[in-house]
Amino acid sequence: MVLVYVEHADGAPDELSLQAIALARGYAGGAPVEAVMVGPGPGAADAAPVLGDYGVATVNVAELDGGFAPQAHARAVAELTGRLSPAAVFAAGSDRGNEVLAHAAVMTGAALAANCVAATPGDPAAVTRMRWGGSLLEEARLHGTTKLMTVAPHAVAIEPAPIETADVVSFTPEVQEQDLVVRVSERVDTSTGGLSLAESPVVVSGGRGVGSSEGFGALEELAGLLGGVVGCSRAVTSAGWRPHTDQVGQTGTKISPELYIPCGISGATQHMAGCKGAKKILAINADPEAPILASADYAVVGDLSEIVPAITAELRRARDG
Ligand SMILES: Cc1cc2nc3c(=O)[nH]c(=O)nc-3n(C[C@H](O)[C@H](O)[C@H](O)COP(=O)(O)OP(=O)(O)OC[C@H]3O[C@@H](n4cnc5c(N)ncnc54)[C@H](O)[C@@H]3O)c2cc1C
């Protein structure tokens, strides 16, 4: 049996967790796949039965009140691991998935490999994992009765595999006081009106070439017209022009929009690590030799302070007939 820690929001399982389930099912090779979700939160009970559509036979819902507490979630995973002795425990390679499984690894003494893109069962199990923001693939071996793995975001396709019904079983994990010391106590909405950088279908990003925080006004306008949000490079956050929450890249947010428009961004490896999931890239850069052009589907070579307003004006003309 293989266990998957599944994140959820608003009564639906998280997309990255569904990707983790796809890798877990391949690893299980026909053996049952169970999930563990932590609730009651908004909607664990609603999200749980949906997992049957992705090949999960049993969903264990850990009854825990309050905001996300990584160690408490890990306690639920560790408790089930002790009870069910799964061959492996998977989670999404999200901030939360990595944090929860890291704690669970300490609690169970099991080995953890983060950011896996492939896994073959056995003792040791063979895993391929992404390192250095995706610029290196590492072949590793995992030993032990239960192996813990997180799955690199957007590296494995979600695979629907409907089974009749997923059984939902509730349990109350034995959480200790110190497990609740670190927990989410409040959530503050970002200024993007609810559309997050990670989920936006269009991202217009600015780099050092934008020149100043005021220069981002034109990018905001273009993003607004396209129903997207603004991102940026690390040069920009280091200069204090935008907050770190806007940064795309290895040490920022990983995005996979339908359209990514990097303006005045050179295309350093650490930046590309965050946007290589984009379906299409339209690069705007003054330098015809800029590395970003090699990754772009479309490029406009020129001064962004002229090109961005020109695109915006054209879009307005098209919109207003
Ligand atoms: C451990 C580590 C982690 C890192 N993590 C990240 C990360 O998460 N995200 C990230 O972005 N970086 C990250 N970096 C930094 C990264 O290496 C680069 O330094 C950074 O991405 C460069 O930002 P930039 O492209 O905006 O600036 P530059 O490299 O200076 O590029 C500016 C670009 O703007 C163009 N330009 C200039 N003027 C104009 C104009 N008027 N019109 C059009 N184009 C113009 C230039 O031709 C150039 O291509 C990391 C680095 C390290 C060491």
mmCIF file of C-alpha atoms and ligand atoms in Angstrom:
data_model
loop_
_atom_site.group_PDB
_atom_site.id
_atom_site.type_symbol
_atom_site.label_atom_id
_atom_site.label_comp_id
_atom_site.label_asym_id
_atom_site.label_seq_id
_atom_site.Cartn_x
_atom_site.Cartn_y
_atom_site.Cartn_z
ATOM 1 C CA MET A 1 0.000 0.000 0.000
ATOM 2 C CA VAL A 2 1.112 3.536 -0.778
ATOM 3 C CA LEU A 3 0.000 6.661 1.141
ATOM 4 C CA VAL A 4 -0.304 10.222 -0.242
ATOM 5 C CA TYR A 5 -0.547 13.407 1.842
ATOM 6 C CA VAL A 6 -3.125 15.510 -0.033
ATOM 7 C CA GLU A 7 -3.472 19.278 0.322
ATOM 8 C CA HIS A 8 -6.862 20.839 -0.326
ATOM 9 C CA ALA A 9 -8.617 24.218 -0.450
ATOM 10 C CA ASP A 10 -12.259 25.234 -0.733
ATOM 11 C CA GLY A 11 -13.476 21.648 -0.851
ATOM 12 C CA ALA A 12 -11.204 20.530 -3.710
ATOM 13 C CA PRO A 13 -7.900 18.655 -3.719
ATOM 14 C CA ASP A 14 -4.862 20.677 -4.741
ATOM 15 C CA GLU A 15 -3.585 20.249 -8.317
ATOM 16 C CA LEU A 16 -0.006 19.473 -7.213
ATOM 17 C CA SER A 17 -1.335 16.785 -4.852
ATOM 18 C CA LEU A 18 -3.183 15.166 -7.784
ATOM 19 C CA GLN A 19 0.155 15.077 -9.624
ATOM 20 C CA ALA A 20 1.690 13.381 -6.567
ATOM 21 C CA ILE A 21 -1.131 10.807 -6.641
ATOM 22 C CA ALA A 22 -0.307 10.022 -10.304
ATOM 23 C CA LEU A 23 3.345 9.250 -9.427
ATOM 24 C CA ALA A 24 2.249 7.303 -6.321
ATOM 25 C CA ARG A 25 -0.105 5.117 -8.400
ATOM 26 C CA GLY A 26 2.705 4.295 -10.814
ATOM 27 C CA TYR A 27 4.951 3.402 -7.872
ATOM 28 C CA ALA A 28 2.219 1.259 -6.265
ATOM 29 C CA GLY A 29 1.957 -0.778 -9.476
ATOM 30 C CA GLY A 30 -1.641 -1.830 -8.816
ATOM 31 C CA ALA A 31 -1.424 -2.010 -5.007
ATOM 32 C CA PRO A 32 -3.985 0.185 -3.179
ATOM 33 C CA VAL A 33 -3.339 3.889 -2.854
ATOM 34 C CA GLU A 34 -4.631 5.654 0.267
ATOM 35 C CA ALA A 35 -4.647 9.362 1.019
ATOM 36 C CA VAL A 36 -4.362 11.378 4.185
ATOM 37 C CA MET A 37 -6.008 14.798 4.343
ATOM 38 C CA VAL A 38 -6.125 17.069 7.335
ATOM 39 C CA GLY A 39 -9.426 18.735 8.243
ATOM 40 C CA PRO A 40 -11.967 19.773 9.164
ATOM 41 C CA GLY A 41 -10.651 23.045 7.658
ATOM 42 C CA PRO A 42 -12.804 24.278 4.800
ATOM 43 C CA GLY A 43 -13.869 21.188 3.051
ATOM 44 C CA ALA A 44 -11.622 18.158 3.733
ATOM 45 C CA ALA A 45 -14.788 16.079 3.871
ATOM 46 C CA ASP A 46 -15.969 17.571 0.544
ATOM 47 C CA ALA A 47 -12.625 17.085 -1.154
ATOM 48 C CA ALA A 48 -12.035 13.534 0.104
ATOM 49 C CA PRO A 49 -14.545 11.533 -2.016
ATOM 50 C CA VAL A 50 -13.296 13.313 -5.183
ATOM 51 C CA LEU A 51 -10.015 11.434 -4.819
ATOM 52 C CA GLY A 52 -11.789 8.257 -5.978
ATOM 53 C CA ASP A 53 -11.726 9.825 -9.457
ATOM 54 C CA TYR A 54 -7.926 9.672 -9.331
ATOM 55 C CA GLY A 55 -7.574 6.071 -8.175
ATOM 56 C CA VAL A 56 -7.486 6.552 -4.390
ATOM 57 C CA ALA A 57 -9.277 3.702 -2.579
ATOM 58 C CA THR A 58 -9.357 5.112 0.966
ATOM 59 C CA VAL A 59 -9.087 8.666 2.256
ATOM 60 C CA ASN A 60 -8.041 9.062 5.893
ATOM 61 C CA VAL A 61 -9.274 12.415 7.193
ATOM 62 C CA ALA A 62 -7.340 13.567 10.246
ATOM 63 C CA GLU A 63 -9.645 15.656 12.434
ATOM 64 C CA LEU A 64 -7.650 18.715 13.476
ATOM 65 C CA ASP A 65 -8.980 22.191 14.213
ATOM 66 C CA GLY A 66 -7.301 25.483 13.422
ATOM 67 C CA GLY A 67 -4.936 26.754 10.748
ATOM 68 C CA PHE A 68 -2.167 24.833 9.003
ATOM 69 C CA ALA A 69 0.415 23.554 11.508
ATOM 70 C CA PRO A 70 3.197 21.666 9.695
ATOM 71 C CA GLN A 71 4.229 19.488 12.642
ATOM 72 C CA ALA A 72 0.627 18.577 13.494
ATOM 73 C CA HIS A 73 0.015 17.530 9.878
ATOM 74 C CA ALA A 74 3.249 15.535 9.980
ATOM 75 C CA ARG A 75 2.052 13.869 13.206
ATOM 76 C CA ALA A 76 -1.051 12.650 11.338
ATOM 77 C CA VAL A 77 1.129 11.313 8.498
ATOM 78 C CA ALA A 78 3.544 9.649 10.952
ATOM 79 C CA GLU A 79 0.723 8.069 12.945
ATOM 80 C CA LEU A 80 -0.827 6.546 9.824
ATOM 81 C CA THR A 81 2.590 5.420 8.604
ATOM 82 C CA GLY A 82 3.079 3.549 11.885
ATOM 83 C CA ARG A 83 -0.380 1.976 11.673
ATOM 84 C CA LEU A 84 -0.515 1.103 7.953
ATOM 85 C CA SER A 85 3.182 0.461 7.155
ATOM 86 C CA PRO A 86 2.953 1.840 3.606
ATOM 87 C CA ALA A 87 5.736 1.016 1.147
ATOM 88 C CA ALA A 88 6.003 4.735 0.456
ATOM 89 C CA VAL A 89 4.490 8.073 1.446
ATOM 90 C CA PHE A 90 4.176 10.750 -1.255
ATOM 91 C CA ALA A 91 3.306 14.454 -1.097
ATOM 92 C CA ALA A 92 3.386 17.371 -3.518
ATOM 93 C CA GLY A 93 6.744 19.132 -3.769
ATOM 94 C CA SER A 94 5.004 22.333 -2.613
ATOM 95 C CA ASP A 95 6.246 24.446 0.294
ATOM 96 C CA ARG A 96 3.737 22.662 2.537
ATOM 97 C CA GLY A 97 4.282 19.165 1.150
ATOM 98 C CA ASN A 98 8.052 19.430 1.553
ATOM 99 C CA GLU A 99 7.738 20.834 5.068
ATOM 100 C CA VAL A 100 5.215 18.256 6.274
ATOM 101 C CA LEU A 101 7.170 15.280 4.902
ATOM 102 C CA ALA A 102 10.447 16.660 6.310
ATOM 103 C CA HIS A 103 8.859 16.657 9.788
ATOM 104 C CA ALA A 104 7.319 13.229 9.145
ATOM 105 C CA ALA A 105 10.763 11.903 8.154
ATOM 106 C CA VAL A 106 12.161 13.035 11.498
ATOM 107 C CA MET A 107 9.201 11.543 13.416
ATOM 108 C CA THR A 108 9.344 8.163 11.648
ATOM 109 C CA GLY A 109 13.090 7.935 11.024
ATOM 110 C CA ALA A 110 12.342 7.189 7.346
ATOM 111 C CA ALA A 111 14.440 8.515 4.437
ATOM 112 C CA LEU A 112 13.012 11.395 2.355
ATOM 113 C CA ALA A 113 13.773 12.401 -1.239
ATOM 114 C CA ALA A 114 12.353 15.785 -2.253
ATOM 115 C CA ASN A 115 11.299 16.942 -5.740
ATOM 116 C CA CYS A 116 11.129 13.517 -7.422
ATOM 117 C CA VAL A 117 10.131 13.254 -11.082
ATOM 118 C CA ALA A 118 10.305 9.436 -11.283
ATOM 119 C CA ALA A 119 10.370 6.594 -8.750
ATOM 120 C CA THR A 120 10.856 2.831 -9.142
ATOM 121 C CA PRO A 121 9.966 0.594 -6.188
ATOM 122 C CA GLY A 122 12.463 -1.812 -4.629
ATOM 123 C CA ASP A 123 14.878 -1.925 -1.779
ATOM 124 C CA PRO A 124 16.515 0.401 -2.334
ATOM 125 C CA ALA A 125 13.955 2.346 -4.370
ATOM 126 C CA ALA A 126 15.402 4.266 -7.322
ATOM 127 C CA VAL A 127 14.368 7.890 -7.668
ATOM 128 C CA THR A 128 15.162 10.699 -10.073
ATOM 129 C CA ARG A 129 14.880 14.086 -8.466
ATOM 130 C CA MET A 130 15.202 17.684 -9.562
ATOM 131 C CA ARG A 131 17.897 19.768 -7.960
ATOM 132 C CA TRP A 132 19.273 23.271 -8.395
ATOM 133 C CA GLY A 133 15.984 24.633 -9.627
ATOM 134 C CA GLY A 134 15.697 21.971 -12.338
ATOM 135 C CA SER A 135 19.138 22.392 -13.905
ATOM 136 C CA LEU A 136 20.296 19.023 -12.501
ATOM 137 C CA LEU A 137 18.556 15.650 -12.399
ATOM 138 C CA GLU A 138 19.936 13.409 -9.659
ATOM 139 C CA GLU A 139 19.612 9.613 -9.586
ATOM 140 C CA ALA A 140 19.321 8.542 -5.953
ATOM 141 C CA ARG A 141 18.589 5.381 -3.935
ATOM 142 C CA LEU A 142 16.200 5.306 -0.993
ATOM 143 C CA HIS A 143 16.519 2.631 1.688
ATOM 144 C CA GLY A 144 14.136 1.552 4.447
ATOM 145 C CA THR A 145 10.762 -0.107 4.960
ATOM 146 C CA THR A 146 8.836 3.081 4.138
ATOM 147 C CA LYS A 147 10.245 5.618 1.689
ATOM 148 C CA LEU A 148 9.115 9.256 1.746
ATOM 149 C CA MET A 149 9.031 11.277 -1.482
ATOM 150 C CA THR A 150 7.753 14.665 -2.612
ATOM 151 C CA VAL A 151 6.917 15.138 -6.290
ATOM 152 C CA ALA A 152 8.374 18.055 -8.267
ATOM 153 C CA PRO A 153 5.581 20.481 -9.267
ATOM 154 C CA HIS A 154 4.353 20.181 -12.866
ATOM 155 C CA ALA A 155 6.701 17.295 -13.698
ATOM 156 C CA VAL A 156 4.050 14.539 -13.664
ATOM 157 C CA ALA A 157 0.672 14.710 -15.436
ATOM 158 C CA ILE A 158 -2.546 14.261 -13.445
ATOM 159 C CA GLU A 159 -4.192 10.960 -14.425
ATOM 160 C CA PRO A 160 -7.882 10.398 -13.798
ATOM 161 C CA ALA A 161 -8.465 6.720 -12.866
ATOM 162 C CA PRO A 162 -12.013 6.465 -11.504
ATOM 163 C CA ILE A 163 -12.762 3.740 -8.997
ATOM 164 C CA GLU A 164 -16.282 3.164 -7.704
ATOM 165 C CA THR A 165 -16.062 5.120 -4.469
ATOM 166 C CA ALA A 166 -13.302 6.276 -2.188
ATOM 167 C CA ASP A 167 -13.940 5.170 1.410
ATOM 168 C CA VAL A 168 -13.588 8.069 3.817
ATOM 169 C CA VAL A 169 -12.308 7.204 7.298
ATOM 170 C CA SER A 170 -11.926 9.830 10.029
ATOM 171 C CA PHE A 171 -9.365 9.647 12.783
ATOM 172 C CA THR A 172 -8.027 11.983 15.454
ATOM 173 C CA PRO A 173 -4.219 12.057 15.524
ATOM 174 C CA GLU A 174 -2.464 12.355 18.870
ATOM 175 C CA VAL A 175 -1.059 15.823 18.451
ATOM 176 C CA GLN A 176 1.301 17.145 21.099
ATOM 177 C CA GLU A 177 1.416 20.704 22.352
ATOM 178 C CA GLN A 178 4.743 21.442 20.650
ATOM 179 C CA ASP A 179 3.234 20.351 17.307
ATOM 180 C CA LEU A 180 1.037 23.449 17.391
ATOM 181 C CA VAL A 181 3.669 26.053 18.231
ATOM 182 C CA VAL A 182 4.110 26.918 14.535
ATOM 183 C CA ARG A 183 0.788 27.406 12.828
ATOM 184 C CA VAL A 184 -1.044 29.733 10.449
ATOM 185 C CA SER A 185 -2.902 32.209 12.620
ATOM 186 C CA GLU A 186 -4.105 34.700 10.009
ATOM 187 C CA ARG A 187 -4.400 34.996 6.232
ATOM 188 C CA VAL A 188 -3.992 38.308 4.426
ATOM 189 C CA ASP A 189 -5.128 38.656 0.804
ATOM 190 C CA THR A 190 -2.578 40.012 -1.667
ATOM 191 C CA SER A 191 -3.290 43.171 -3.642
ATOM 192 C CA THR A 192 -3.979 41.184 -6.854
ATOM 193 C CA GLY A 193 -7.656 40.854 -6.008
ATOM 194 C CA GLY A 194 -7.397 37.164 -5.256
ATOM 195 C CA LEU A 195 -5.504 36.055 -8.401
ATOM 196 C CA SER A 196 -2.212 34.600 -7.210
ATOM 197 C CA LEU A 197 1.088 34.715 -9.089
ATOM 198 C CA ALA A 198 1.295 30.910 -9.018
ATOM 199 C CA GLU A 199 -2.166 30.428 -10.524
ATOM 200 C CA SER A 200 -2.588 33.372 -12.892
ATOM 201 C CA PRO A 201 -3.057 32.369 -16.569
ATOM 202 C CA VAL A 202 -0.992 35.379 -17.678
ATOM 203 C CA VAL A 203 2.065 36.834 -15.946
ATOM 204 C CA VAL A 204 3.783 40.019 -17.111
ATOM 205 C CA SER A 205 7.180 40.136 -15.391
ATOM 206 C CA GLY A 206 9.672 42.938 -15.141
ATOM 207 C CA GLY A 207 13.424 42.790 -14.622
ATOM 208 C CA ARG A 208 16.245 45.247 -14.067
ATOM 209 C CA GLY A 209 15.482 46.645 -17.536
ATOM 210 C CA VAL A 210 12.267 48.217 -16.183
ATOM 211 C CA GLY A 211 14.521 50.677 -14.395
ATOM 212 C CA SER A 212 12.441 51.676 -11.357
ATOM 213 C CA SER A 213 9.398 50.796 -9.274
ATOM 214 C CA GLU A 214 7.449 53.480 -11.178
ATOM 215 C CA GLY A 215 8.334 51.707 -14.431
ATOM 216 C CA PHE A 216 6.097 48.816 -13.345
ATOM 217 C CA GLY A 217 2.988 50.984 -13.908
ATOM 218 C CA ALA A 218 3.023 50.108 -17.625
ATOM 219 C CA LEU A 219 3.386 46.387 -16.821
ATOM 220 C CA GLU A 220 0.472 46.588 -14.353
ATOM 221 C CA GLU A 221 -1.655 48.106 -17.085
ATOM 222 C CA LEU A 222 -0.773 45.392 -19.609
ATOM 223 C CA ALA A 223 -1.305 42.617 -17.045
ATOM 224 C CA GLY A 224 -4.693 44.088 -16.127
ATOM 225 C CA LEU A 225 -5.814 44.123 -19.766
ATOM 226 C CA LEU A 226 -4.768 40.503 -20.229
ATOM 227 C CA GLY A 227 -6.445 39.334 -17.003
ATOM 228 C CA GLY A 228 -3.074 38.552 -15.450
ATOM 229 C CA VAL A 229 -0.744 39.679 -12.675
ATOM 230 C CA VAL A 230 2.719 41.203 -12.450
ATOM 231 C CA GLY A 231 5.824 39.236 -11.496
ATOM 232 C CA CYS A 232 9.490 40.190 -11.419
ATOM 233 C CA SER A 233 13.101 38.994 -11.261
ATOM 234 C CA ARG A 234 15.329 38.924 -8.219
ATOM 235 C CA ALA A 235 17.256 41.970 -9.410
ATOM 236 C CA VAL A 236 13.977 43.839 -8.917
ATOM 237 C CA THR A 237 13.200 42.537 -5.424
ATOM 238 C CA SER A 238 16.835 43.138 -4.408
ATOM 239 C CA ALA A 239 16.464 46.746 -5.567
ATOM 240 C CA GLY A 240 13.302 47.048 -3.463
ATOM 241 C CA TRP A 241 11.121 47.922 -6.493
ATOM 242 C CA ARG A 242 8.656 45.045 -5.816
ATOM 243 C CA PRO A 243 7.973 42.745 -2.828
ATOM 244 C CA HIS A 244 9.514 39.269 -2.683
ATOM 245 C CA THR A 245 6.025 37.755 -3.128
ATOM 246 C CA ASP A 246 6.193 38.942 -6.775
ATOM 247 C CA GLN A 247 9.511 37.197 -7.510
ATOM 248 C CA VAL A 248 9.546 34.400 -10.080
ATOM 249 C CA GLY A 249 12.339 31.844 -9.922
ATOM 250 C CA GLN A 250 14.310 29.326 -7.957
ATOM 251 C CA THR A 251 14.016 31.350 -4.764
ATOM 252 C CA GLY A 252 10.668 32.847 -5.704
ATOM 253 C CA THR A 253 7.374 31.505 -7.009
ATOM 254 C CA LYS A 254 7.260 28.713 -9.612
ATOM 255 C CA ILE A 255 4.665 29.571 -12.236
ATOM 256 C CA SER A 256 3.103 27.760 -15.212
ATOM 257 C CA PRO A 257 0.841 30.327 -16.912
ATOM 258 C CA GLU A 258 -0.595 30.033 -20.411
ATOM 259 C CA LEU A 259 1.428 33.129 -21.335
ATOM 260 C CA TYR A 260 4.547 34.568 -19.689
ATOM 261 C CA ILE A 261 5.806 38.004 -20.765
ATOM 262 C CA PRO A 262 9.265 38.745 -19.299
ATOM 263 C CA CYS A 263 10.201 42.394 -19.941
ATOM 264 C CA GLY A 264 13.814 43.474 -19.428
ATOM 265 C CA ILE A 265 14.760 40.120 -17.875
ATOM 266 C CA SER A 266 17.999 38.497 -19.072
ATOM 267 C CA GLY A 267 16.907 34.882 -18.427
ATOM 268 C CA ALA A 268 19.357 33.673 -15.754
ATOM 269 C CA THR A 269 19.087 29.952 -14.901
ATOM 270 C CA GLN A 270 17.665 30.815 -11.488
ATOM 271 C CA HIS A 271 14.912 32.889 -13.094
ATOM 272 C CA MET A 272 14.085 30.281 -15.738
ATOM 273 C CA ALA A 273 13.753 27.646 -12.973
ATOM 274 C CA GLY A 274 10.585 29.453 -11.946
ATOM 275 C CA CYS A 275 8.936 29.929 -15.349
ATOM 276 C CA LYS A 276 9.886 26.931 -17.442
ATOM 277 C CA GLY A 277 6.365 25.544 -16.917
ATOM 278 C CA ALA A 278 4.928 28.464 -18.958
ATOM 279 C CA LYS A 279 3.054 27.256 -22.062
ATOM 280 C CA LYS A 280 4.196 30.238 -24.176
ATOM 281 C CA ILE A 281 6.860 32.882 -23.535
ATOM 282 C CA LEU A 282 6.858 36.311 -25.201
ATOM 283 C CA ALA A 283 10.156 37.991 -24.322
ATOM 284 C CA ILE A 284 10.707 41.734 -24.603
ATOM 285 C CA ASN A 285 14.378 42.671 -24.411
ATOM 286 C CA ALA A 286 16.698 45.325 -25.809
ATOM 287 C CA ASP A 287 19.547 42.831 -26.305
ATOM 288 C CA PRO A 288 19.215 40.398 -29.249
ATOM 289 C CA GLU A 289 21.799 38.175 -27.488
ATOM 290 C CA ALA A 290 19.886 37.978 -24.162
ATOM 291 C CA PRO A 291 19.668 34.310 -23.027
ATOM 292 C CA ILE A 292 15.898 34.619 -22.452
ATOM 293 C CA LEU A 293 15.381 34.757 -26.218
ATOM 294 C CA ALA A 294 16.556 31.133 -26.528
ATOM 295 C CA SER A 295 13.654 30.004 -24.319
ATOM 296 C CA ALA A 296 11.071 32.320 -25.890
ATOM 297 C CA ASP A 297 8.339 31.287 -28.324
ATOM 298 C CA TYR A 298 8.026 34.917 -29.454
ATOM 299 C CA ALA A 299 10.337 37.866 -28.920
ATOM 300 C CA VAL A 300 10.303 41.604 -29.487
ATOM 301 C CA VAL A 301 13.800 43.107 -29.470
ATOM 302 C CA GLY A 302 13.715 46.726 -28.398
ATOM 303 C CA ASP A 303 13.148 49.189 -25.589
ATOM 304 C CA LEU A 304 10.390 47.933 -23.269
ATOM 305 C CA SER A 305 9.399 51.487 -22.366
ATOM 306 C CA GLU A 306 8.169 51.847 -25.967
ATOM 307 C CA ILE A 307 7.035 48.261 -26.656
ATOM 308 C CA VAL A 308 4.886 47.622 -23.577
ATOM 309 C CA PRO A 309 2.728 50.776 -24.015
ATOM 310 C CA ALA A 310 2.439 49.994 -27.750
ATOM 311 C CA ILE A 311 1.055 46.492 -26.997
ATOM 312 C CA THR A 312 -1.311 47.966 -24.404
ATOM 313 C CA ALA A 313 -2.568 50.586 -26.864
ATOM 314 C CA GLU A 314 -3.113 47.907 -29.531
ATOM 315 C CA LEU A 315 -5.035 45.703 -27.075
ATOM 316 C CA ARG A 316 -7.242 48.637 -26.083
ATOM 317 C CA ARG A 317 -7.922 49.420 -29.741
ATOM 318 C CA ALA A 318 -8.886 45.773 -30.390
ATOM 319 C CA ARG A 319 -11.058 45.658 -27.269
ATOM 320 C CA ASP A 320 -12.890 48.923 -27.961
ATOM 321 C CA GLY A 321 -13.561 47.886 -31.536
HETATM 322 C C1 LIG B 1 21.090 31.160 -5.333
HETATM 323 C C2 LIG B 1 20.474 32.147 -6.296
HETATM 324 C C3 LIG B 1 19.101 32.175 -6.406
HETATM 325 C C4 LIG B 1 18.501 33.075 -7.293
HETATM 326 N N1 LIG B 1 17.143 33.070 -7.408
HETATM 327 C C5 LIG B 1 16.567 33.880 -8.349
HETATM 328 C C6 LIG B 1 15.153 33.865 -8.544
HETATM 329 O O1 LIG B 1 14.384 33.169 -7.857
HETATM 330 N N2 LIG B 1 14.642 34.678 -9.496
HETATM 331 C C7 LIG B 1 15.403 35.500 -10.286
HETATM 332 O O2 LIG B 1 14.877 36.210 -11.146
HETATM 333 N N3 LIG B 1 16.755 35.524 -10.094
HETATM 334 C C8 LIG B 1 17.338 34.765 -9.141
HETATM 335 N N4 LIG B 1 18.689 34.845 -8.953
HETATM 336 C C9 LIG B 1 19.427 35.924 -9.616
HETATM 337 C C10 LIG B 1 19.771 35.631 -11.075
HETATM 338 O O3 LIG B 1 20.993 34.930 -11.144
HETATM 339 C C11 LIG B 1 19.924 36.949 -11.875
HETATM 340 O O4 LIG B 1 20.882 37.753 -11.258
HETATM 341 C C12 LIG B 1 18.618 37.745 -11.993
HETATM 342 O O5 LIG B 1 17.573 36.908 -12.449
HETATM 343 C C13 LIG B 1 18.833 38.879 -12.982
HETATM 344 O O6 LIG B 1 17.677 39.663 -13.021
HETATM 345 P P1 LIG B 1 17.322 40.469 -14.343
HETATM 346 O O7 LIG B 1 17.190 39.528 -15.499
HETATM 347 O O8 LIG B 1 16.160 41.346 -14.039
HETATM 348 O O9 LIG B 1 18.573 41.449 -14.516
HETATM 349 P P2 LIG B 1 19.765 41.433 -15.568
HETATM 350 O O10 LIG B 1 20.434 40.111 -15.632
HETATM 351 O O11 LIG B 1 20.613 42.627 -15.259
HETATM 352 O O12 LIG B 1 19.046 41.652 -16.978
HETATM 353 C C14 LIG B 1 18.431 42.846 -17.357
HETATM 354 C C15 LIG B 1 17.921 42.648 -18.773
HETATM 355 O O13 LIG B 1 17.164 43.785 -19.157
HETATM 356 C C16 LIG B 1 17.460 44.091 -20.500
HETATM 357 N N5 LIG B 1 17.152 45.522 -20.656
HETATM 358 C C17 LIG B 1 17.782 46.585 -20.103
HETATM 359 N N6 LIG B 1 17.162 47.719 -20.428
HETATM 360 C C18 LIG B 1 16.100 47.379 -21.214
HETATM 361 C C19 LIG B 1 15.070 48.120 -21.870
HETATM 362 N N7 LIG B 1 14.968 49.450 -21.758
HETATM 363 N N8 LIG B 1 14.165 47.438 -22.618
HETATM 364 C C20 LIG B 1 14.227 46.088 -22.748
HETATM 365 N N9 LIG B 1 15.191 45.346 -22.124
HETATM 366 C C21 LIG B 1 16.100 45.979 -21.374
HETATM 367 C C22 LIG B 1 18.914 43.760 -20.680
HETATM 368 O O14 LIG B 1 19.214 43.514 -22.046
HETATM 369 C C23 LIG B 1 19.036 42.500 -19.818
HETATM 370 O O15 LIG B 1 18.801 41.344 -20.606
HETATM 371 C C24 LIG B 1 19.293 33.961 -8.064
HETATM 372 C C25 LIG B 1 20.692 33.915 -7.942
HETATM 373 C C26 LIG B 1 21.275 33.019 -7.072
HETATM 374 C C27 LIG B 1 22.785 32.989 -6.957
#
